[in-house]
Amino acid sequence: MNNINILFNLNTDSASKIYKKGTILQRAGDPSSHLYYVKKGLLKSYTIDKKGKEHIFMFAPEGWLMSDIESQEFNKEAVLFFECLEDSDLIKISKEQSTRDDLSKEQYLHMSSLLLRRVGVLQRRIIMLMSASAKERYEHFLETYPELPNRLPQRLIASYLGITPEALSKIRGEMLREK
Amino acid sequence: MNNINILFNLNTDSASKIYKKGTILQRAGDPSSHLYYVKKGLLKSYTIDKKGKEHIFMFAPEGWLMSDIESQEFNKEAVLFFECLEDSDLIKISKEQSTRDDLSKEQYLHMSSLLLRRVGVLQRRIIMLMSASAKERYEHFLETYPELPNRLPQRLIASYLGITPEALSKIRGEMLREK
DNA sequence: CGTGGAGTTGAATACGATCAACACCGGTGG
DNA sequence: CCACCGGTGTTGATCGTATTCAACTCCACG
């Protein structure tokens, strides 16, 4: 969080604003995208495939940065939707703030470490998707984000795991019967 | 490539070396890991799951940087294997070179842009794995890496796509019959 | 009360995995 | 030169896991 302030020249309570649960901050296809730093609350980012099905890309609870790197990078339209899952206190960071090249060395250092962490998370996610069964992915999710299941409806967890809500329900039933 | 030289203080023909096809540059479990910049040739990185099955994480042809960010970041053991798929001319970059924090502003700029591109690639990969069928993923692979299929045996492409070689063979058969 | 969204459960289905047999090379060595 | 071999890819039969579709329960909320 301190990193974020340094990175984007924010003072501690600059520019933060409350967004209501259900607010859609960004839609796929929007020309430009912003970054959102989550001071409080919970966001999801997701895509919608050609069959109209939603696939959750990531969750962003307190202290996380929500971004759509692909569109940022190539200066293209957004590919992800952002939506508030709870009333959320967010700092909205403009594209100009995040992509200008006159940052200080310190700011770049923070930027790099932030990106490194993001790459690590994504790498782990890909390995999971390729090598683990739905049940294993769910167990891994519980270990990694122990606080999130209480705050999320199951169908969103299923979407994050890449399975249907029914499949997750059956996995949970099976896990209960096992112990 | 120029970026790489600036980033790691390399002069144009520093430290490059030929590694034979089949050489394993890094094993999962190794304590420390290096980065490899591919001047010529082709590398794969992969994990091996508990059933002994190999899953290809990414390919690195000419101009790409092969890295195991997760282990670099947390200073942990490597989770990925690196292997040469062709005789390859590589620049080996030590962990010290890549993680020290006394880089110049210009170097951080390059580091950030390199990481941004990587995040974009991984983001696309995850969306693919979650929302597309095996056939769609294969078609997307052909579009994205048109030159790689000629240089790779099918079983490695299948592994990258997250399916078995038999499944890929059937998809190809089906696509031939369709046109 | 009703109504609609969330979760559960079951039956039928589909997609890809697994297993096995076989064809097709490209060496290697007799 | 041929016989043999291992690695690669194809094809078919069967199996398993997750999807799809449908019916039902359970609440939270009007």
Short mmCIF file of C-alpha atoms (C1' of nucleotides) in Angstrom, two decimals:
data_model
loop_
_atom_site.label_atom_id
_atom_site.label_comp_id
_atom_site.label_asym_id
_atom_site.label_seq_id
_atom_site.Cartn_x
_atom_site.Cartn_y
_atom_site.Cartn_z
CA MET A 1 0.00 0.00 0.00
CA ASN A 2 2.86 2.28 0.78
CA ASN A 3 4.38 1.02 -2.45
CA ILE A 4 1.31 2.14 -4.28
CA ASN A 5 1.48 5.63 -2.86
CA ILE A 6 5.09 6.00 -3.88
CA LEU A 7 4.46 4.48 -7.27
CA PHE A 8 1.66 6.75 -8.27
CA ASN A 9 2.57 9.88 -6.29
CA LEU A 10 -0.48 9.51 -4.09
CA ASN A 11 -0.76 10.90 -0.62
CA THR A 12 -2.38 8.63 1.87
CA ASP A 13 -5.97 9.65 1.46
CA SER A 14 -5.93 11.02 -2.03
CA ALA A 15 -8.67 10.38 -4.48
CA SER A 16 -10.26 7.43 -2.76
CA LYS A 17 -13.97 6.96 -3.36
CA ILE A 18 -16.68 4.51 -2.34
CA TYR A 19 -18.26 2.44 -5.11
CA LYS A 20 -21.45 0.49 -4.45
CA LYS A 21 -21.62 -3.28 -4.68
CA GLY A 22 -22.52 -4.24 -8.23
CA THR A 23 -20.86 -1.23 -9.82
CA ILE A 24 -19.13 -2.11 -13.07
CA LEU A 25 -15.92 -0.12 -13.23
CA GLN A 26 -14.80 -1.25 -16.65
CA ARG A 27 -16.29 -3.22 -19.53
CA ALA A 28 -14.49 -5.29 -22.11
CA GLY A 29 -14.35 -3.20 -25.25
CA ASP A 30 -13.93 0.11 -23.44
CA PRO A 31 -11.30 2.18 -25.21
CA SER A 32 -9.13 3.04 -22.22
CA SER A 33 -8.76 1.44 -18.85
CA HIS A 34 -7.85 2.58 -15.38
CA LEU A 35 -6.15 0.88 -12.50
CA TYR A 36 -7.91 0.50 -9.18
CA TYR A 37 -6.21 0.14 -5.85
CA VAL A 38 -8.47 -1.50 -3.28
CA LYS A 39 -8.31 0.24 0.11
CA LYS A 40 -11.36 -1.67 1.30
CA GLY A 41 -13.84 -4.04 -0.30
CA LEU A 42 -13.58 -6.68 -3.00
CA LEU A 43 -13.47 -6.64 -6.79
CA LYS A 44 -13.61 -9.28 -9.47
CA SER A 45 -12.28 -9.14 -13.02
CA TYR A 46 -13.67 -11.43 -15.67
CA THR A 47 -14.16 -12.15 -19.35
CA ILE A 48 -17.30 -13.24 -21.15
CA ASP A 49 -16.78 -15.88 -23.83
CA LYS A 50 -18.68 -16.24 -27.08
CA LYS A 51 -21.29 -18.45 -25.41
CA GLY A 52 -22.00 -15.64 -22.95
CA LYS A 53 -20.34 -17.46 -20.06
CA GLU A 54 -18.44 -15.52 -17.44
CA HIS A 55 -14.91 -16.57 -16.42
CA ILE A 56 -13.34 -14.90 -13.41
CA PHE A 57 -9.74 -13.91 -13.99
CA MET A 58 -8.90 -12.74 -10.48
CA PHE A 59 -10.25 -11.32 -7.24
CA ALA A 60 -8.83 -8.20 -5.61
CA PRO A 61 -9.43 -7.81 -1.88
CA GLU A 62 -7.92 -5.09 0.35
CA GLY A 63 -4.40 -4.10 -0.63
CA TRP A 64 -4.59 -5.46 -4.16
CA LEU A 65 -4.31 -3.63 -7.43
CA MET A 66 -6.85 -4.41 -10.13
CA SER A 67 -5.52 -3.98 -13.64
CA ASP A 68 -5.99 -5.17 -17.19
CA ILE A 69 -2.37 -5.40 -18.19
CA GLU A 70 -2.96 -6.73 -21.66
CA SER A 71 -4.99 -3.74 -22.74
CA GLN A 72 -2.75 -1.31 -20.86
CA GLU A 73 0.33 -2.65 -22.51
CA PHE A 74 -0.78 -2.55 -26.10
CA ASN A 75 -2.94 0.50 -25.71
CA LYS A 76 -5.88 -1.50 -26.89
CA GLU A 77 -9.43 -1.94 -25.74
CA ALA A 78 -10.04 -3.61 -22.43
CA VAL A 79 -10.49 -7.39 -22.49
CA LEU A 80 -11.63 -7.68 -18.88
CA PHE A 81 -14.64 -6.47 -16.93
CA PHE A 82 -14.16 -5.07 -13.41
CA GLU A 83 -17.00 -5.23 -10.90
CA CYS A 84 -17.45 -4.49 -7.19
CA LEU A 85 -18.52 -7.55 -5.19
CA GLU A 86 -18.88 -5.44 -2.05
CA ASP A 87 -19.18 -1.72 -1.37
CA SER A 88 -15.56 -0.79 -2.02
CA ASP A 89 -13.23 2.07 -1.23
CA LEU A 90 -11.01 2.48 -4.28
CA ILE A 91 -8.25 4.72 -5.57
CA LYS A 92 -8.71 5.20 -9.28
CA ILE A 93 -5.46 5.63 -11.18
CA SER A 94 -5.49 6.99 -14.68
CA LYS A 95 -3.67 5.37 -17.53
CA GLU A 96 -1.51 8.46 -17.87
CA GLN A 97 -0.36 8.11 -14.27
CA SER A 98 0.51 4.48 -14.78
CA THR A 99 2.22 4.56 -18.14
CA ARG A 100 4.19 7.77 -18.33
CA ASP A 101 7.89 7.23 -18.43
CA ASP A 102 9.06 9.98 -16.11
CA LEU A 103 8.87 7.96 -12.95
CA SER A 104 11.62 8.08 -10.39
CA LYS A 105 14.00 5.20 -9.89
CA GLU A 106 12.25 4.37 -6.66
CA GLN A 107 8.93 4.25 -8.41
CA TYR A 108 10.26 1.89 -11.03
CA LEU A 109 11.66 -0.33 -8.33
CA HIS A 110 8.20 -0.62 -6.80
CA MET A 111 6.61 -1.11 -10.19
CA SER A 112 8.99 -3.97 -10.94
CA SER A 113 8.45 -5.72 -7.64
CA LEU A 114 4.69 -5.36 -8.07
CA LEU A 115 4.86 -6.86 -11.54
CA LEU A 116 7.15 -9.64 -10.38
CA ARG A 117 4.64 -10.67 -7.78
CA ARG A 118 1.88 -10.61 -10.36
CA VAL A 119 3.85 -12.82 -12.72
CA GLY A 120 4.48 -15.28 -9.89
CA VAL A 121 0.77 -15.49 -9.13
CA LEU A 122 -0.15 -16.01 -12.77
CA GLN A 123 2.56 -18.64 -13.26
CA ARG A 124 1.19 -20.65 -10.35
CA ARG A 125 -2.35 -20.28 -11.69
CA ILE A 126 -1.40 -21.63 -15.13
CA ILE A 127 0.41 -24.62 -13.66
CA MET A 128 -2.66 -25.32 -11.54
CA LEU A 129 -5.04 -25.10 -14.50
CA MET A 130 -2.88 -27.45 -16.55
CA SER A 131 -1.89 -30.06 -14.04
CA ALA A 132 -4.51 -30.28 -11.29
CA SER A 133 -8.02 -31.73 -11.17
CA ALA A 134 -10.98 -29.56 -10.22
CA LYS A 135 -10.87 -30.92 -6.68
CA GLU A 136 -7.17 -30.23 -6.30
CA ARG A 137 -7.63 -26.71 -7.64
CA TYR A 138 -10.38 -26.08 -5.10
CA GLU A 139 -8.24 -27.33 -2.24
CA HIS A 140 -5.40 -25.12 -3.42
CA PHE A 141 -7.76 -22.16 -3.58
CA LEU A 142 -8.84 -22.74 0.02
CA GLU A 143 -5.23 -22.78 1.17
CA THR A 144 -4.25 -19.72 -0.81
CA TYR A 145 -7.24 -17.52 -0.02
CA PRO A 146 -8.60 -18.80 3.32
CA GLU A 147 -10.60 -15.63 3.94
CA LEU A 148 -12.31 -15.35 0.56
CA PRO A 149 -14.78 -18.29 0.67
CA ASN A 150 -16.75 -16.54 3.42
CA ARG A 151 -17.08 -13.41 1.34
CA LEU A 152 -17.90 -15.05 -1.99
CA PRO A 153 -20.88 -16.98 -3.32
CA GLN A 154 -19.84 -20.42 -4.52
CA ARG A 155 -20.68 -19.80 -8.11
CA LEU A 156 -17.95 -17.16 -8.28
CA ILE A 157 -15.39 -19.53 -6.80
CA ALA A 158 -16.43 -22.12 -9.38
CA SER A 159 -15.96 -19.58 -12.13
CA TYR A 160 -12.50 -18.71 -10.83
CA LEU A 161 -11.57 -22.39 -10.76
CA GLY A 162 -12.80 -22.89 -14.30
CA ILE A 163 -15.66 -25.26 -13.46
CA THR A 164 -19.46 -25.04 -13.17
CA PRO A 165 -21.23 -24.29 -9.87
CA GLU A 166 -22.81 -27.77 -9.97
CA ALA A 167 -19.41 -29.42 -10.25
CA LEU A 168 -18.10 -27.44 -7.27
CA SER A 169 -21.17 -28.36 -5.25
CA LYS A 170 -20.55 -32.04 -5.94
CA ILE A 171 -16.88 -31.73 -5.01
CA ARG A 172 -17.83 -30.12 -1.71
CA GLY A 173 -20.38 -32.82 -1.03
CA GLU A 174 -17.75 -35.44 -1.71
CA MET A 175 -15.23 -33.73 0.58
CA LEU A 176 -17.78 -33.61 3.41
CA ARG A 177 -18.60 -37.28 3.08
CA GLU A 178 -14.89 -38.13 3.17
CA LYS A 179 -14.28 -36.72 6.63
CA MET B 1 17.46 -7.80 -27.27
CA ASN B 2 18.96 -4.38 -26.96
CA ASN B 3 16.76 -4.05 -23.92
CA ILE B 4 18.35 -7.13 -22.50
CA ASN B 5 21.84 -5.76 -22.96
CA ILE B 6 20.96 -2.54 -21.20
CA LEU B 7 19.11 -4.35 -18.46
CA PHE B 8 21.89 -6.69 -17.52
CA ASN B 9 24.88 -4.57 -18.47
CA LEU B 10 25.85 -6.95 -21.24
CA ASN B 11 27.84 -6.00 -24.26
CA THR B 12 26.59 -7.41 -27.50
CA ASP B 13 28.50 -10.64 -27.60
CA SER B 14 29.17 -11.19 -23.96
CA ALA B 15 28.94 -14.54 -22.32
CA SER B 16 26.94 -16.30 -24.99
CA LYS B 17 27.46 -20.04 -25.26
CA ILE B 18 26.13 -22.92 -27.32
CA TYR B 19 24.16 -25.59 -25.50
CA LYS B 20 23.37 -28.89 -27.18
CA LYS B 21 19.84 -30.05 -27.89
CA GLY B 22 18.57 -32.00 -24.90
CA THR B 23 20.63 -30.10 -22.36
CA ILE B 24 18.73 -29.51 -19.14
CA LEU B 25 19.63 -26.04 -17.91
CA GLN B 26 17.63 -26.12 -14.71
CA ARG B 27 15.72 -28.70 -12.71
CA ALA B 28 12.78 -28.16 -10.41
CA GLY B 29 14.14 -28.31 -6.88
CA ASP B 30 17.44 -26.66 -7.73
CA PRO B 31 18.30 -24.11 -5.07
CA SER B 32 19.02 -21.11 -7.26
CA SER B 33 18.05 -20.35 -10.80
CA HIS B 34 19.46 -18.35 -13.67
CA LEU B 35 17.86 -16.46 -16.49
CA TYR B 36 18.60 -17.39 -20.08
CA TYR B 37 18.34 -15.05 -23.00
CA VAL B 38 17.91 -16.93 -26.28
CA LYS B 39 20.10 -15.51 -29.06
CA LYS B 40 19.41 -18.54 -31.23
CA GLY B 41 17.60 -21.82 -30.74
CA LEU B 42 14.57 -22.91 -28.76
CA LEU B 43 13.92 -23.73 -25.10
CA LYS B 44 11.00 -25.18 -23.21
CA SER B 45 10.12 -24.77 -19.55
CA TYR B 46 7.91 -27.30 -17.84
CA THR B 47 6.73 -28.83 -14.59
CA ILE B 48 6.30 -32.48 -13.72
CA ASP B 49 3.20 -33.29 -11.70
CA LYS B 50 2.85 -35.95 -9.02
CA LYS B 51 1.83 -38.54 -11.62
CA GLY B 52 5.10 -37.90 -13.45
CA LYS B 53 3.43 -36.12 -16.32
CA GLU B 54 5.16 -33.20 -18.02
CA HIS B 55 3.33 -29.91 -18.59
CA ILE B 56 4.96 -27.28 -20.76
CA PHE B 57 4.73 -23.83 -19.28
CA MET B 58 6.19 -21.88 -22.19
CA PHE B 59 8.48 -21.97 -25.19
CA ALA B 60 11.30 -19.47 -25.73
CA PRO B 61 12.51 -19.03 -29.31
CA GLU B 62 14.98 -16.38 -30.49
CA GLY B 63 14.73 -13.09 -28.65
CA TRP B 64 12.89 -14.47 -25.64
CA LEU B 65 13.96 -14.58 -22.03
CA MET B 66 13.49 -17.82 -20.13
CA SER B 67 12.90 -17.35 -16.43
CA ASP B 68 11.29 -18.96 -13.43
CA ILE B 69 9.86 -15.87 -11.83
CA GLU B 70 8.14 -17.59 -8.96
CA SER B 71 11.33 -19.06 -7.59
CA GLN B 72 13.34 -15.92 -8.37
CA GLU B 73 10.89 -13.74 -6.56
CA PHE B 74 10.65 -15.65 -3.32
CA ASN B 75 14.21 -16.82 -3.38
CA LYS B 76 12.98 -20.38 -3.30
CA GLU B 77 13.80 -23.53 -5.19
CA ALA B 78 12.99 -23.68 -8.85
CA VAL B 79 9.56 -25.02 -9.78
CA LEU B 80 10.28 -25.27 -13.50
CA PHE B 81 12.64 -27.31 -15.65
CA PHE B 82 14.43 -25.63 -18.57
CA GLU B 83 15.55 -27.73 -21.55
CA CYS B 84 17.04 -27.05 -24.99
CA LEU B 85 14.83 -28.30 -27.82
CA GLU B 86 17.48 -27.35 -30.39
CA ASP B 87 21.16 -26.54 -30.22
CA SER B 88 20.87 -23.09 -28.68
CA ASP B 89 23.03 -20.00 -28.28
CA LEU B 90 22.23 -18.59 -24.85
CA ILE B 91 23.29 -15.78 -22.56
CA LYS B 92 23.22 -17.02 -19.00
CA ILE B 93 22.36 -14.33 -16.48
CA SER B 94 23.02 -14.90 -12.82
CA LYS B 95 20.46 -14.31 -10.14
CA GLU B 96 22.65 -11.60 -8.65
CA GLN B 97 22.62 -9.72 -11.93
CA SER B 98 18.87 -9.94 -12.16
CA THR B 99 17.78 -9.20 -8.61
CA ARG B 100 20.16 -6.62 -7.21
CA ASP B 101 18.49 -3.29 -6.54
CA ASP B 102 21.16 -0.94 -7.80
CA LEU B 103 19.98 -0.78 -11.35
CA SER B 104 19.77 2.47 -13.23
CA LYS B 105 16.50 4.14 -13.99
CA GLU B 106 16.83 3.11 -17.60
CA GLN B 107 17.36 -0.48 -16.58
CA TYR B 108 14.26 -0.45 -14.42
CA LEU B 109 12.29 0.99 -17.30
CA HIS B 110 13.32 -1.95 -19.46
CA MET B 111 12.69 -4.39 -16.66
CA SER B 112 9.18 -3.05 -16.21
CA SER B 113 8.32 -3.18 -19.88
CA LEU B 114 9.67 -6.71 -20.10
CA LEU B 115 7.56 -7.80 -17.14
CA LEU B 116 4.50 -6.04 -18.50
CA ARG B 117 4.75 -8.01 -21.71
CA ARG B 118 5.14 -11.22 -19.76
CA VAL B 119 2.05 -10.49 -17.67
CA GLY B 120 0.08 -9.82 -20.84
CA VAL B 121 1.11 -13.16 -22.31
CA LEU B 122 0.22 -15.05 -19.15
CA GLN B 123 -3.12 -13.26 -18.82
CA ARG B 124 -4.08 -14.35 -22.33
CA ARG B 125 -2.96 -17.90 -21.61
CA ILE B 126 -5.13 -18.17 -18.49
CA ILE B 127 -8.19 -16.84 -20.27
CA MET B 128 -7.58 -19.40 -23.02
CA LEU B 129 -7.20 -22.29 -20.60
CA MET B 130 -10.40 -21.34 -18.79
CA SER B 131 -12.71 -20.44 -21.63
CA ALA B 132 -11.68 -22.28 -24.78
CA SER B 133 -11.99 -25.91 -25.90
CA ALA B 134 -8.93 -27.91 -26.87
CA LYS B 135 -9.62 -27.25 -30.54
CA GLU B 136 -9.99 -23.51 -30.02
CA ARG B 137 -6.78 -23.41 -28.01
CA TYR B 138 -4.95 -25.21 -30.79
CA GLU B 139 -6.26 -22.78 -33.42
CA HIS B 140 -5.20 -19.89 -31.23
CA PHE B 141 -1.76 -21.42 -30.83
CA LEU B 142 -1.37 -21.69 -34.61
CA GLU B 143 -2.26 -18.03 -35.02
CA THR B 144 -0.02 -16.83 -32.23
CA TYR B 145 3.06 -18.91 -33.02
CA PRO B 146 2.86 -19.69 -36.75
CA GLU B 147 6.53 -20.62 -36.96
CA LEU B 148 6.70 -22.98 -34.01
CA PRO B 149 4.69 -25.99 -35.29
CA ASN B 150 7.40 -26.71 -37.85
CA ARG B 151 10.06 -26.79 -35.20
CA LEU B 152 8.18 -28.78 -32.56
CA PRO B 153 6.99 -32.37 -32.33
CA GLN B 154 3.24 -32.55 -31.80
CA ARG B 155 3.46 -34.06 -28.38
CA LEU B 156 5.10 -30.88 -27.07
CA ILE B 157 2.39 -28.72 -28.58
CA ALA B 158 -0.20 -30.96 -26.95
CA SER B 159 1.57 -30.58 -23.61
CA TYR B 160 1.59 -26.81 -23.99
CA LEU B 161 -2.13 -26.82 -24.77
CA GLY B 162 -2.87 -28.98 -21.75
CA ILE B 163 -4.11 -32.02 -23.67
CA THR B 164 -2.72 -35.45 -24.62
CA PRO B 165 -0.93 -36.12 -27.92
CA GLU B 166 -3.76 -38.47 -28.93
CA ALA B 167 -6.34 -35.74 -28.42
CA LEU B 168 -4.34 -33.30 -30.54
CA SER B 169 -3.96 -35.90 -33.26
CA LYS B 170 -7.73 -36.38 -33.36
CA ILE B 171 -8.34 -32.63 -33.47
CA ARG B 172 -5.97 -32.32 -36.41
CA GLY B 173 -7.67 -35.20 -38.18
CA GLU B 174 -11.00 -33.54 -37.65
CA MET B 175 -9.74 -30.20 -38.95
CA LEU B 176 -8.39 -31.87 -42.10
CA ARG B 177 -11.68 -33.61 -42.79
CA GLU B 178 -13.52 -30.31 -42.36
CA LYS B 179 -11.78 -28.53 -45.20
"C1'" DC C 1 -46.87 -14.81 2.01
"C1'" DG C 2 -44.70 -15.03 -2.81
"C1'" DT C 3 -40.73 -14.46 -5.71
"C1'" DG C 4 -36.13 -15.08 -7.36
"C1'" DG C 5 -31.40 -16.21 -6.65
"C1'" DA C 6 -28.25 -19.73 -4.60
"C1'" DG C 7 -27.10 -24.25 -3.74
"C1'" DT C 8 -27.97 -29.33 -4.05
"C1'" DT C 9 -28.92 -33.57 -6.37
"C1'" DG C 10 -29.71 -36.78 -10.19
"C1'" DA C 11 -29.79 -38.37 -15.14
"C1'" DA C 12 -28.03 -37.92 -19.57
"C1'" DT C 13 -24.38 -36.22 -22.35
"C1'" DA C 14 -19.86 -34.66 -24.15
"C1'" DC C 15 -15.16 -34.08 -24.16
"C1'" DG C 16 -10.85 -35.52 -23.39
"C1'" DA C 17 -7.95 -39.25 -20.97
"C1'" DT C 18 -6.39 -43.77 -20.99
"C1'" DC C 19 -5.13 -47.99 -23.01
"C1'" DA C 20 -3.89 -50.71 -26.85
"C1'" DA C 21 -2.76 -51.76 -31.61
"C1'" DC C 22 -0.59 -50.33 -35.59
"C1'" DA C 23 1.87 -47.55 -39.37
"C1'" DC C 24 5.78 -44.78 -40.35
"C1'" DC C 25 10.03 -43.29 -40.39
"C1'" DG C 26 15.33 -42.53 -39.18
"C1'" DG C 27 18.90 -44.24 -37.17
"C1'" DT C 28 22.28 -48.13 -35.80
"C1'" DG C 29 24.53 -52.19 -36.10
"C1'" DG C 30 24.90 -56.83 -37.95
"C1'" DC D 1 21.86 -53.78 -47.60
"C1'" DC D 2 18.70 -55.33 -44.56
"C1'" DA D 3 16.89 -56.20 -39.90
"C1'" DC D 4 15.92 -54.25 -35.86
"C1'" DC D 5 14.73 -50.77 -32.85
"C1'" DG D 6 12.84 -46.63 -30.44
"C1'" DG D 7 10.38 -42.62 -30.97
"C1'" DT D 8 6.38 -40.35 -33.16
"C1'" DG D 9 1.93 -40.02 -34.71
"C1'" DT D 10 -2.69 -42.20 -35.94
"C1'" DT D 11 -6.88 -44.64 -34.92
"C1'" DG D 12 -10.37 -47.12 -32.26
"C1'" DA D 13 -12.62 -48.77 -27.81
"C1'" DT D 14 -13.50 -47.77 -23.33
"C1'" DC D 15 -13.54 -45.03 -19.21
"C1'" DG D 16 -13.87 -40.93 -16.16
"C1'" DT D 17 -14.54 -36.29 -15.12
"C1'" DA D 18 -17.00 -32.36 -15.65
"C1'" DT D 19 -21.00 -30.20 -18.38
"C1'" DT D 20 -25.67 -29.70 -19.33
"C1'" DC D 21 -30.35 -29.84 -18.19
"C1'" DA D 22 -33.88 -30.31 -14.95
"C1'" DA D 23 -36.20 -30.64 -10.56
"C1'" DC D 24 -36.15 -29.43 -5.94
"C1'" DT D 25 -34.93 -27.02 -1.38
"C1'" DC D 26 -33.73 -23.12 1.11
"C1'" DC D 27 -33.53 -18.59 2.32
"C1'" DA D 28 -33.37 -13.46 2.01
"C1'" DC D 29 -36.13 -9.85 0.77
"C1'" DG D 30 -39.94 -7.54 -1.39
#
